[in-house]
């Protein structure tokens, strides 16, 4: 029964660590740009878009489709960076747990 109690205690500790990590990642931001910096996007590592900045020069040509593509590209890159940061943090947190015997 001692092993089960240890496992439950470890699960509680891990749950607290994950909650703390999620809070930290909600506050951490990443920035991506496209079009040589004409469009910049800031997102949290929980994949919330914080801001989008568009250089007025991007509007001069009147090419709406190009601007839309630049925005999509910058947003997707920011979200990719956020996911990568979250995955890296989660992997660092869970490495060395020895969960291989549990089917994980």
mmCIF file of N, CA, C and O in Angstrom, residues 18-102:
data_model
loop_
_atom_site.group_PDB
_atom_site.id
_atom_site.type_symbol
_atom_site.label_atom_id
_atom_site.label_comp_id
_atom_site.label_asym_id
_atom_site.label_seq_id
_atom_site.Cartn_x
_atom_site.Cartn_y
_atom_site.Cartn_z
ATOM 1 N N UNK A 18 2.456 21.187 -12.814
ATOM 2 C CA UNK A 18 1.841 21.450 -14.124
ATOM 3 C C UNK A 18 0.995 22.710 -14.060
ATOM 4 O O UNK A 18 1.039 23.546 -14.964
ATOM 5 N N UNK A 19 0.236 22.888 -12.992
ATOM 6 C CA UNK A 19 -0.594 24.091 -12.847
ATOM 7 C C UNK A 19 0.280 25.342 -12.813
ATOM 8 O O UNK A 19 -0.035 26.355 -13.450
ATOM 9 N N UNK A 20 1.398 25.277 -12.081
ATOM 10 C CA UNK A 20 2.314 26.414 -12.006
ATOM 11 C C UNK A 20 2.928 26.696 -13.378
ATOM 12 O O UNK A 20 3.018 27.849 -13.800
ATOM 13 N N UNK A 21 3.328 25.645 -14.086
ATOM 14 C CA UNK A 21 3.914 25.795 -15.411
ATOM 15 C C UNK A 21 2.909 26.409 -16.383
ATOM 16 O O UNK A 21 3.248 27.291 -17.168
ATOM 17 N N UNK A 22 1.662 25.977 -16.317
ATOM 18 C CA UNK A 22 0.633 26.523 -17.204
ATOM 19 C C UNK A 22 0.433 28.019 -16.941
ATOM 20 O O UNK A 22 0.255 28.798 -17.878
ATOM 21 N N UNK A 23 0.464 28.421 -15.685
ATOM 22 C CA UNK A 23 0.329 29.833 -15.347
ATOM 23 C C UNK A 23 1.504 30.629 -15.896
ATOM 24 O O UNK A 23 1.329 31.705 -16.459
ATOM 25 N N UNK A 24 2.700 30.094 -15.722
ATOM 26 C CA UNK A 24 3.896 30.763 -16.251
ATOM 27 C C UNK A 24 3.818 30.910 -17.767
ATOM 28 O O UNK A 24 4.158 31.953 -18.326
ATOM 29 N N UNK A 25 3.371 29.863 -18.437
ATOM 30 C CA UNK A 25 3.307 29.888 -19.891
ATOM 31 C C UNK A 25 2.192 30.826 -20.384
ATOM 32 O O UNK A 25 2.293 31.391 -21.474
ATOM 33 N N UNK A 26 1.165 31.013 -19.584
ATOM 34 C CA UNK A 26 0.099 31.945 -19.957
ATOM 35 C C UNK A 26 0.618 33.379 -19.960
ATOM 36 O O UNK A 26 0.105 34.229 -20.683
ATOM 37 N N UNK A 27 1.660 33.634 -19.167
ATOM 38 C CA UNK A 27 2.231 34.972 -19.072
ATOM 39 C C UNK A 27 3.416 35.176 -20.020
ATOM 40 O O UNK A 27 3.761 36.308 -20.339
ATOM 41 N N UNK A 28 4.018 34.106 -20.477
ATOM 42 C CA UNK A 28 5.174 34.190 -21.381
ATOM 43 C C UNK A 28 4.685 34.445 -22.810
ATOM 44 O O UNK A 28 3.693 33.880 -23.243
ATOM 45 N N UNK A 29 5.395 35.305 -23.526
ATOM 46 C CA UNK A 29 4.979 35.612 -24.894
ATOM 47 C C UNK A 29 6.061 35.267 -25.901
ATOM 48 O O UNK A 29 7.243 35.173 -25.564
ATOM 49 N N UNK A 30 5.612 35.071 -27.129
ATOM 50 C CA UNK A 30 6.495 34.883 -28.272
ATOM 51 C C UNK A 30 6.078 35.894 -29.322
ATOM 52 O O UNK A 30 4.939 36.376 -29.328
ATOM 53 N N UNK A 31 7.014 36.241 -30.207
ATOM 54 C CA UNK A 31 6.708 37.203 -31.273
ATOM 55 C C UNK A 31 7.152 36.621 -32.603
ATOM 56 O O UNK A 31 8.223 36.026 -32.710
ATOM 57 N N UNK A 32 6.309 36.790 -33.609
ATOM 58 C CA UNK A 32 6.639 36.359 -34.962
ATOM 59 C C UNK A 32 6.289 37.491 -35.918
ATOM 60 O O UNK A 32 5.426 38.324 -35.625
ATOM 61 N N UNK A 33 6.969 37.495 -37.053
ATOM 62 C CA UNK A 33 6.678 38.525 -38.048
ATOM 63 C C UNK A 33 6.699 37.914 -39.434
ATOM 64 O O UNK A 33 7.195 36.808 -39.638
ATOM 65 N N UNK A 34 6.145 38.653 -40.376
ATOM 66 C CA UNK A 34 6.171 38.241 -41.775
ATOM 67 C C UNK A 34 6.297 39.489 -42.639
ATOM 68 O O UNK A 34 6.107 40.612 -42.163
ATOM 69 N N UNK A 35 6.616 39.268 -43.895
ATOM 70 C CA UNK A 35 6.747 40.398 -44.807
ATOM 71 C C UNK A 35 7.876 41.326 -44.426
ATOM 72 O O UNK A 35 7.735 42.543 -44.541
ATOM 73 N N UNK A 36 8.973 40.746 -43.947
ATOM 74 C CA UNK A 36 10.099 41.582 -43.550
ATOM 75 C C UNK A 36 9.791 42.482 -42.371
ATOM 76 O O UNK A 36 10.339 43.577 -42.251
ATOM 77 N N UNK A 37 8.900 42.030 -41.501
ATOM 78 C CA UNK A 37 8.554 42.804 -40.316
ATOM 79 C C UNK A 37 7.345 43.713 -40.505
ATOM 80 O O UNK A 37 6.998 44.473 -39.605
ATOM 81 N N UNK A 38 6.695 43.620 -41.670
ATOM 82 C CA UNK A 38 5.519 44.475 -41.903
ATOM 83 C C UNK A 38 4.344 44.084 -41.008
ATOM 84 O O UNK A 38 3.527 44.933 -40.659
ATOM 85 N N UNK A 39 4.271 42.800 -40.664
ATOM 86 C CA UNK A 39 3.223 42.325 -39.754
ATOM 87 C C UNK A 39 3.911 41.607 -38.605
ATOM 88 O O UNK A 39 4.744 40.728 -38.817
ATOM 89 N N UNK A 40 3.583 42.014 -37.382
ATOM 90 C CA UNK A 40 4.134 41.388 -36.188
ATOM 91 C C UNK A 40 2.993 40.907 -35.304
ATOM 92 O O UNK A 40 2.009 41.626 -35.114
ATOM 93 N N UNK A 41 3.172 39.701 -34.779
ATOM 94 C CA UNK A 41 2.156 39.107 -33.912
ATOM 95 C C UNK A 41 2.816 38.678 -32.608
ATOM 96 O O UNK A 41 3.884 38.067 -32.615
ATOM 97 N N UNK A 42 2.179 39.012 -31.511
ATOM 98 C CA UNK A 42 2.612 38.572 -30.189
ATOM 99 C C UNK A 42 1.528 37.653 -29.646
ATOM 100 O O UNK A 42 0.341 37.987 -29.688
ATOM 101 N N UNK A 43 1.965 36.484 -29.147
ATOM 102 C CA UNK A 43 1.028 35.507 -28.585
ATOM 103 C C UNK A 43 1.597 34.979 -27.279
ATOM 104 O O UNK A 43 2.815 34.968 -27.076
ATOM 105 N N UNK A 44 0.698 34.532 -26.398
ATOM 106 C CA UNK A 44 1.160 33.861 -25.189
ATOM 107 C C UNK A 44 1.482 32.421 -25.548
ATOM 108 O O UNK A 44 1.067 31.915 -26.589
ATOM 109 N N UNK A 45 2.207 31.766 -24.672
ATOM 110 C CA UNK A 45 2.531 30.360 -24.908
ATOM 111 C C UNK A 45 1.326 29.450 -24.678
ATOM 112 O O UNK A 45 1.404 28.261 -24.919
ATOM 113 N N UNK A 46 0.217 30.022 -24.255
ATOM 114 C CA UNK A 46 -1.040 29.266 -24.195
ATOM 115 C C UNK A 46 -1.851 29.508 -25.462
ATOM 116 O O UNK A 46 -3.018 29.181 -25.539
ATOM 117 N N UNK A 47 -1.198 30.121 -26.453
ATOM 118 C CA UNK A 47 -1.729 30.340 -27.789
ATOM 119 C C UNK A 47 -2.874 31.351 -27.842
ATOM 120 O O UNK A 47 -3.798 31.226 -28.636
ATOM 121 N N UNK A 48 -2.780 32.374 -27.021
ATOM 122 C CA UNK A 48 -3.692 33.511 -27.107
ATOM 123 C C UNK A 48 -2.959 34.632 -27.821
ATOM 124 O O UNK A 48 -1.825 34.966 -27.455
ATOM 125 N N UNK A 49 -3.590 35.229 -28.825
ATOM 126 C CA UNK A 49 -2.994 36.351 -29.534
ATOM 127 C C UNK A 49 -3.126 37.586 -28.657
ATOM 128 O O UNK A 49 -4.219 37.935 -28.220
ATOM 129 N N UNK A 50 -1.996 38.245 -28.381
ATOM 130 C CA UNK A 50 -1.971 39.424 -27.534
ATOM 131 C C UNK A 50 -2.068 40.693 -28.381
ATOM 132 O O UNK A 50 -2.788 41.630 -28.044
ATOM 133 N N UNK A 51 -1.315 40.711 -29.486
ATOM 134 C CA UNK A 51 -1.351 41.903 -30.334
ATOM 135 C C UNK A 51 -0.938 41.555 -31.758
ATOM 136 O O UNK A 51 -0.219 40.584 -31.999
ATOM 137 N N UNK A 52 -1.428 42.381 -32.675
ATOM 138 C CA UNK A 52 -1.024 42.328 -34.074
ATOM 139 C C UNK A 52 -0.671 43.754 -34.464
ATOM 140 O O UNK A 52 -1.472 44.671 -34.271
ATOM 141 N N UNK A 53 0.539 43.937 -34.988
ATOM 142 C CA UNK A 53 0.993 45.252 -35.421
ATOM 143 C C UNK A 53 1.226 45.203 -36.923
ATOM 144 O O UNK A 53 1.924 44.313 -37.419
ATOM 145 N N UNK A 54 0.620 46.161 -37.633
ATOM 146 C CA UNK A 54 0.763 46.230 -39.084
ATOM 147 C C UNK A 54 1.441 47.546 -39.435
ATOM 148 O O UNK A 54 0.941 48.622 -39.085
ATOM 149 N N UNK A 55 2.564 47.448 -40.110
ATOM 150 C CA UNK A 55 3.282 48.633 -40.571
ATOM 151 C C UNK A 55 2.410 49.342 -41.608
ATOM 152 O O UNK A 55 1.888 48.703 -42.528
ATOM 153 N N UNK A 56 2.203 50.642 -41.482
ATOM 154 C CA UNK A 56 1.374 51.380 -42.448
ATOM 155 C C UNK A 56 1.825 51.188 -43.905
ATOM 156 O O UNK A 56 1.007 51.267 -44.817
ATOM 157 N N UNK A 57 3.094 50.897 -44.117
ATOM 158 C CA UNK A 57 3.583 50.659 -45.480
ATOM 159 C C UNK A 57 2.919 49.443 -46.121
ATOM 160 O O UNK A 57 2.815 49.358 -47.338
ATOM 161 N N UNK A 58 2.458 48.501 -45.288
ATOM 162 C CA UNK A 58 1.798 47.309 -45.812
ATOM 163 C C UNK A 58 0.458 47.650 -46.445
ATOM 164 O O UNK A 58 -0.076 46.890 -47.249
ATOM 165 N N UNK A 59 -0.089 48.815 -46.105
ATOM 166 C CA UNK A 59 -1.388 49.227 -46.631
ATOM 167 C C UNK A 59 -1.274 50.072 -47.902
ATOM 168 O O UNK A 59 -2.266 50.286 -48.590
ATOM 169 N N UNK A 60 -0.069 50.548 -48.194
ATOM 170 C CA UNK A 60 0.122 51.472 -49.310
ATOM 171 C C UNK A 60 -0.239 50.868 -50.663
ATOM 172 O O UNK A 60 -0.798 51.539 -51.510
ATOM 173 N N UNK A 61 0.079 49.620 -50.883
ATOM 174 C CA UNK A 61 -0.179 48.998 -52.184
ATOM 175 C C UNK A 61 -1.640 48.661 -52.412
ATOM 176 O O UNK A 61 -2.056 48.442 -53.545
ATOM 177 N N UNK A 62 -2.413 48.602 -51.359
ATOM 178 C CA UNK A 62 -3.825 48.271 -51.487
ATOM 179 C C UNK A 62 -4.094 46.799 -51.768
ATOM 180 O O UNK A 62 -5.207 46.421 -52.104
ATOM 181 N N UNK A 63 -3.077 45.957 -51.641
ATOM 182 C CA UNK A 63 -3.231 44.524 -51.903
ATOM 183 C C UNK A 63 -3.720 43.828 -50.626
ATOM 184 O O UNK A 63 -2.940 43.375 -49.794
ATOM 185 N N UNK A 64 -5.031 43.750 -50.499
ATOM 186 C CA UNK A 64 -5.658 43.187 -49.300
ATOM 187 C C UNK A 64 -5.299 41.711 -49.140
ATOM 188 O O UNK A 64 -5.025 41.255 -48.033
ATOM 189 N N UNK A 65 -5.293 40.970 -50.229
ATOM 190 C CA UNK A 65 -4.985 39.540 -50.143
ATOM 191 C C UNK A 65 -3.561 39.311 -49.627
ATOM 192 O O UNK A 65 -3.329 38.407 -48.828
ATOM 193 N N UNK A 66 -2.615 40.134 -50.069
ATOM 194 C CA UNK A 66 -1.252 40.003 -49.586
ATOM 195 C C UNK A 66 -1.194 40.285 -48.082
ATOM 196 O O UNK A 66 -0.557 39.554 -47.324
ATOM 197 N N UNK A 67 -1.882 41.321 -47.645
ATOM 198 C CA UNK A 67 -1.899 41.655 -46.222
ATOM 199 C C UNK A 67 -2.523 40.526 -45.414
ATOM 200 O O UNK A 67 -2.014 40.152 -44.350
ATOM 201 N N UNK A 68 -3.594 39.961 -45.911
ATOM 202 C CA UNK A 68 -4.235 38.838 -45.222
ATOM 203 C C UNK A 68 -3.268 37.661 -45.111
ATOM 204 O O UNK A 68 -3.168 37.020 -44.052
ATOM 205 N N UNK A 69 -2.541 37.376 -46.185
ATOM 206 C CA UNK A 69 -1.562 36.286 -46.163
ATOM 207 C C UNK A 69 -0.452 36.551 -45.157
ATOM 208 O O UNK A 69 -0.005 35.643 -44.452
ATOM 209 N N UNK A 70 -0.001 37.806 -45.080
ATOM 210 C CA UNK A 70 1.042 38.162 -44.123
ATOM 211 C C UNK A 70 0.550 37.974 -42.686
ATOM 212 O O UNK A 70 1.297 37.488 -41.824
ATOM 213 N N UNK A 71 -0.688 38.367 -42.450
ATOM 214 C CA UNK A 71 -1.255 38.219 -41.100
ATOM 215 C C UNK A 71 -1.371 36.738 -40.742
ATOM 216 O O UNK A 71 -0.970 36.312 -39.652
ATOM 217 N N UNK A 72 -1.901 35.949 -41.653
ATOM 218 C CA UNK A 72 -2.049 34.509 -41.401
ATOM 219 C C UNK A 72 -0.686 33.874 -41.147
ATOM 220 O O UNK A 72 -0.520 33.081 -40.215
ATOM 221 N N UNK A 73 0.297 34.243 -41.946
ATOM 222 C CA UNK A 73 1.634 33.681 -41.794
ATOM 223 C C UNK A 73 2.224 34.025 -40.431
ATOM 224 O O UNK A 73 2.779 33.159 -39.743
ATOM 225 N N UNK A 74 2.120 35.269 -40.023
ATOM 226 C CA UNK A 74 2.670 35.695 -38.736
ATOM 227 C C UNK A 74 1.930 35.041 -37.568
ATOM 228 O O UNK A 74 2.554 34.606 -36.596
ATOM 229 N N UNK A 75 0.613 34.955 -37.668
ATOM 230 C CA UNK A 75 -0.172 34.315 -36.600
ATOM 231 C C UNK A 75 0.204 32.846 -36.486
ATOM 232 O O UNK A 75 0.453 32.329 -35.385
ATOM 233 N N UNK A 76 0.263 32.147 -37.612
ATOM 234 C CA UNK A 76 0.612 30.723 -37.576
ATOM 235 C C UNK A 76 2.006 30.494 -37.005
ATOM 236 O O UNK A 76 2.216 29.557 -36.232
ATOM 237 N N UNK A 77 2.951 31.350 -37.354
ATOM 238 C CA UNK A 77 4.306 31.207 -36.823
ATOM 239 C C UNK A 77 4.330 31.482 -35.316
ATOM 240 O O UNK A 77 4.996 30.766 -34.567
ATOM 241 N N UNK A 78 3.606 32.482 -34.870
ATOM 242 C CA UNK A 78 3.559 32.770 -33.430
ATOM 243 C C UNK A 78 2.939 31.594 -32.673
ATOM 244 O O UNK A 78 3.441 31.197 -31.610
ATOM 245 N N UNK A 79 1.872 31.035 -33.203
ATOM 246 C CA UNK A 79 1.229 29.892 -32.545
ATOM 247 C C UNK A 79 2.134 28.668 -32.554
ATOM 248 O O UNK A 79 2.169 27.903 -31.589
ATOM 249 N N UNK A 80 2.895 28.474 -33.638
ATOM 250 C CA UNK A 80 3.839 27.362 -33.703
ATOM 251 C C UNK A 80 4.918 27.528 -32.634
ATOM 252 O O UNK A 80 5.258 26.584 -31.919
ATOM 253 N N UNK A 81 5.436 28.741 -32.510
ATOM 254 C CA UNK A 81 6.460 29.013 -31.492
ATOM 255 C C UNK A 81 5.903 28.797 -30.087
ATOM 256 O O UNK A 81 6.583 28.254 -29.205
ATOM 257 N N UNK A 82 4.660 29.226 -29.876
ATOM 258 C CA UNK A 82 4.029 29.061 -28.564
ATOM 259 C C UNK A 82 3.863 27.578 -28.230
ATOM 260 O O UNK A 82 4.161 27.155 -27.103
ATOM 261 N N UNK A 83 3.420 26.806 -29.202
ATOM 262 C CA UNK A 83 3.237 25.366 -28.977
ATOM 263 C C UNK A 83 4.581 24.692 -28.710
ATOM 264 O O UNK A 83 4.693 23.845 -27.816
ATOM 265 N N UNK A 84 5.597 25.087 -29.457
ATOM 266 C CA UNK A 84 6.925 24.523 -29.272
ATOM 267 C C UNK A 84 7.458 24.842 -27.870
ATOM 268 O O UNK A 84 8.041 23.982 -27.207
ATOM 269 N N UNK A 85 7.244 26.056 -27.414
ATOM 270 C CA UNK A 85 7.691 26.445 -26.073
ATOM 271 C C UNK A 85 6.939 25.651 -25.010
ATOM 272 O O UNK A 85 7.537 25.182 -24.032
ATOM 273 N N UNK A 86 5.638 25.484 -25.187
ATOM 274 C CA UNK A 86 4.827 24.734 -24.227
ATOM 275 C C UNK A 86 5.250 23.265 -24.206
ATOM 276 O O UNK A 86 5.407 22.678 -23.130
ATOM 277 N N UNK A 87 5.467 22.684 -25.382
ATOM 278 C CA UNK A 87 5.902 21.293 -25.449
ATOM 279 C C UNK A 87 7.259 21.101 -24.777
ATOM 280 O O UNK A 87 7.466 20.135 -24.050
ATOM 281 N N UNK A 88 8.171 22.030 -25.035
ATOM 282 C CA UNK A 88 9.501 21.938 -24.425
ATOM 283 C C UNK A 88 9.430 22.006 -22.914
ATOM 284 O O UNK A 88 10.109 21.256 -22.204
ATOM 285 N N UNK A 89 8.601 22.904 -22.413
ATOM 286 C CA UNK A 89 8.457 23.050 -20.960
ATOM 287 C C UNK A 89 7.820 21.798 -20.359
ATOM 288 O O UNK A 89 8.242 21.316 -19.310
ATOM 289 N N UNK A 90 6.810 21.250 -21.040
ATOM 290 C CA UNK A 90 6.131 20.051 -20.544
ATOM 291 C C UNK A 90 7.076 18.848 -20.566
ATOM 292 O O UNK A 90 7.105 18.071 -19.610
ATOM 293 N N UNK A 91 7.862 18.721 -21.637
ATOM 294 C CA UNK A 91 8.822 17.616 -21.712
ATOM 295 C C UNK A 91 9.864 17.718 -20.607
ATOM 296 O O UNK A 91 10.244 16.712 -20.012
ATOM 297 N N UNK A 92 10.335 18.927 -20.332
ATOM 298 C CA UNK A 92 11.305 19.123 -19.264
ATOM 299 C C UNK A 92 10.697 18.766 -17.906
ATOM 300 O O UNK A 92 11.368 18.195 -17.038
ATOM 301 N N UNK A 93 9.434 19.071 -17.748
ATOM 302 C CA UNK A 93 8.746 18.819 -16.485
ATOM 303 C C UNK A 93 8.523 17.326 -16.258
ATOM 304 O O UNK A 93 8.642 16.834 -15.145
ATOM 305 N N UNK A 94 8.200 16.602 -17.325
ATOM 306 C CA UNK A 94 7.838 15.192 -17.176
ATOM 307 C C UNK A 94 8.989 14.225 -17.429
ATOM 308 O O UNK A 94 8.833 13.036 -17.201
ATOM 309 N N UNK A 95 10.144 14.723 -17.872
ATOM 310 C CA UNK A 95 11.266 13.813 -18.120
ATOM 311 C C UNK A 95 11.754 13.216 -16.805
ATOM 312 O O UNK A 95 11.736 13.850 -15.759
ATOM 313 N N UNK A 96 12.150 11.991 -16.890
ATOM 314 C CA UNK A 96 12.690 11.331 -15.715
ATOM 315 C C UNK A 96 11.656 10.832 -14.727
ATOM 316 O O UNK A 96 12.000 10.467 -13.615
ATOM 317 N N UNK A 97 10.397 10.805 -15.130
ATOM 318 C CA UNK A 97 9.364 10.318 -14.210
ATOM 319 C C UNK A 97 9.294 8.802 -14.139
ATOM 320 O O UNK A 97 8.709 8.254 -13.229
ATOM 321 N N UNK A 98 9.851 8.139 -15.150
ATOM 322 C CA UNK A 98 9.790 6.677 -15.152
ATOM 323 C C UNK A 98 8.393 6.161 -15.358
ATOM 324 O O UNK A 98 7.968 5.223 -14.691
ATOM 325 N N UNK A 99 7.659 6.759 -16.270
ATOM 326 C CA UNK A 99 6.284 6.332 -16.508
ATOM 327 C C UNK A 99 6.168 5.239 -17.575
ATOM 328 O O UNK A 99 5.068 4.821 -17.899
ATOM 329 N N UNK A 100 7.283 4.736 -18.082
ATOM 330 C CA UNK A 100 7.238 3.777 -19.172
ATOM 331 C C UNK A 100 6.490 2.506 -18.779
ATOM 332 O O UNK A 100 5.845 1.878 -19.605
ATOM 333 N N UNK A 101 6.537 2.107 -17.539
ATOM 334 C CA UNK A 101 5.831 0.910 -17.098
ATOM 335 C C UNK A 101 4.328 1.080 -16.982
ATOM 336 O O UNK A 101 3.603 0.131 -16.767
ATOM 337 N N UNK A 102 3.855 2.316 -17.127
ATOM 338 C CA UNK A 102 2.436 2.597 -16.995
ATOM 339 C C UNK A 102 1.742 2.763 -18.338
ATOM 340 O O UNK A 102 0.624 3.199 -18.408
#
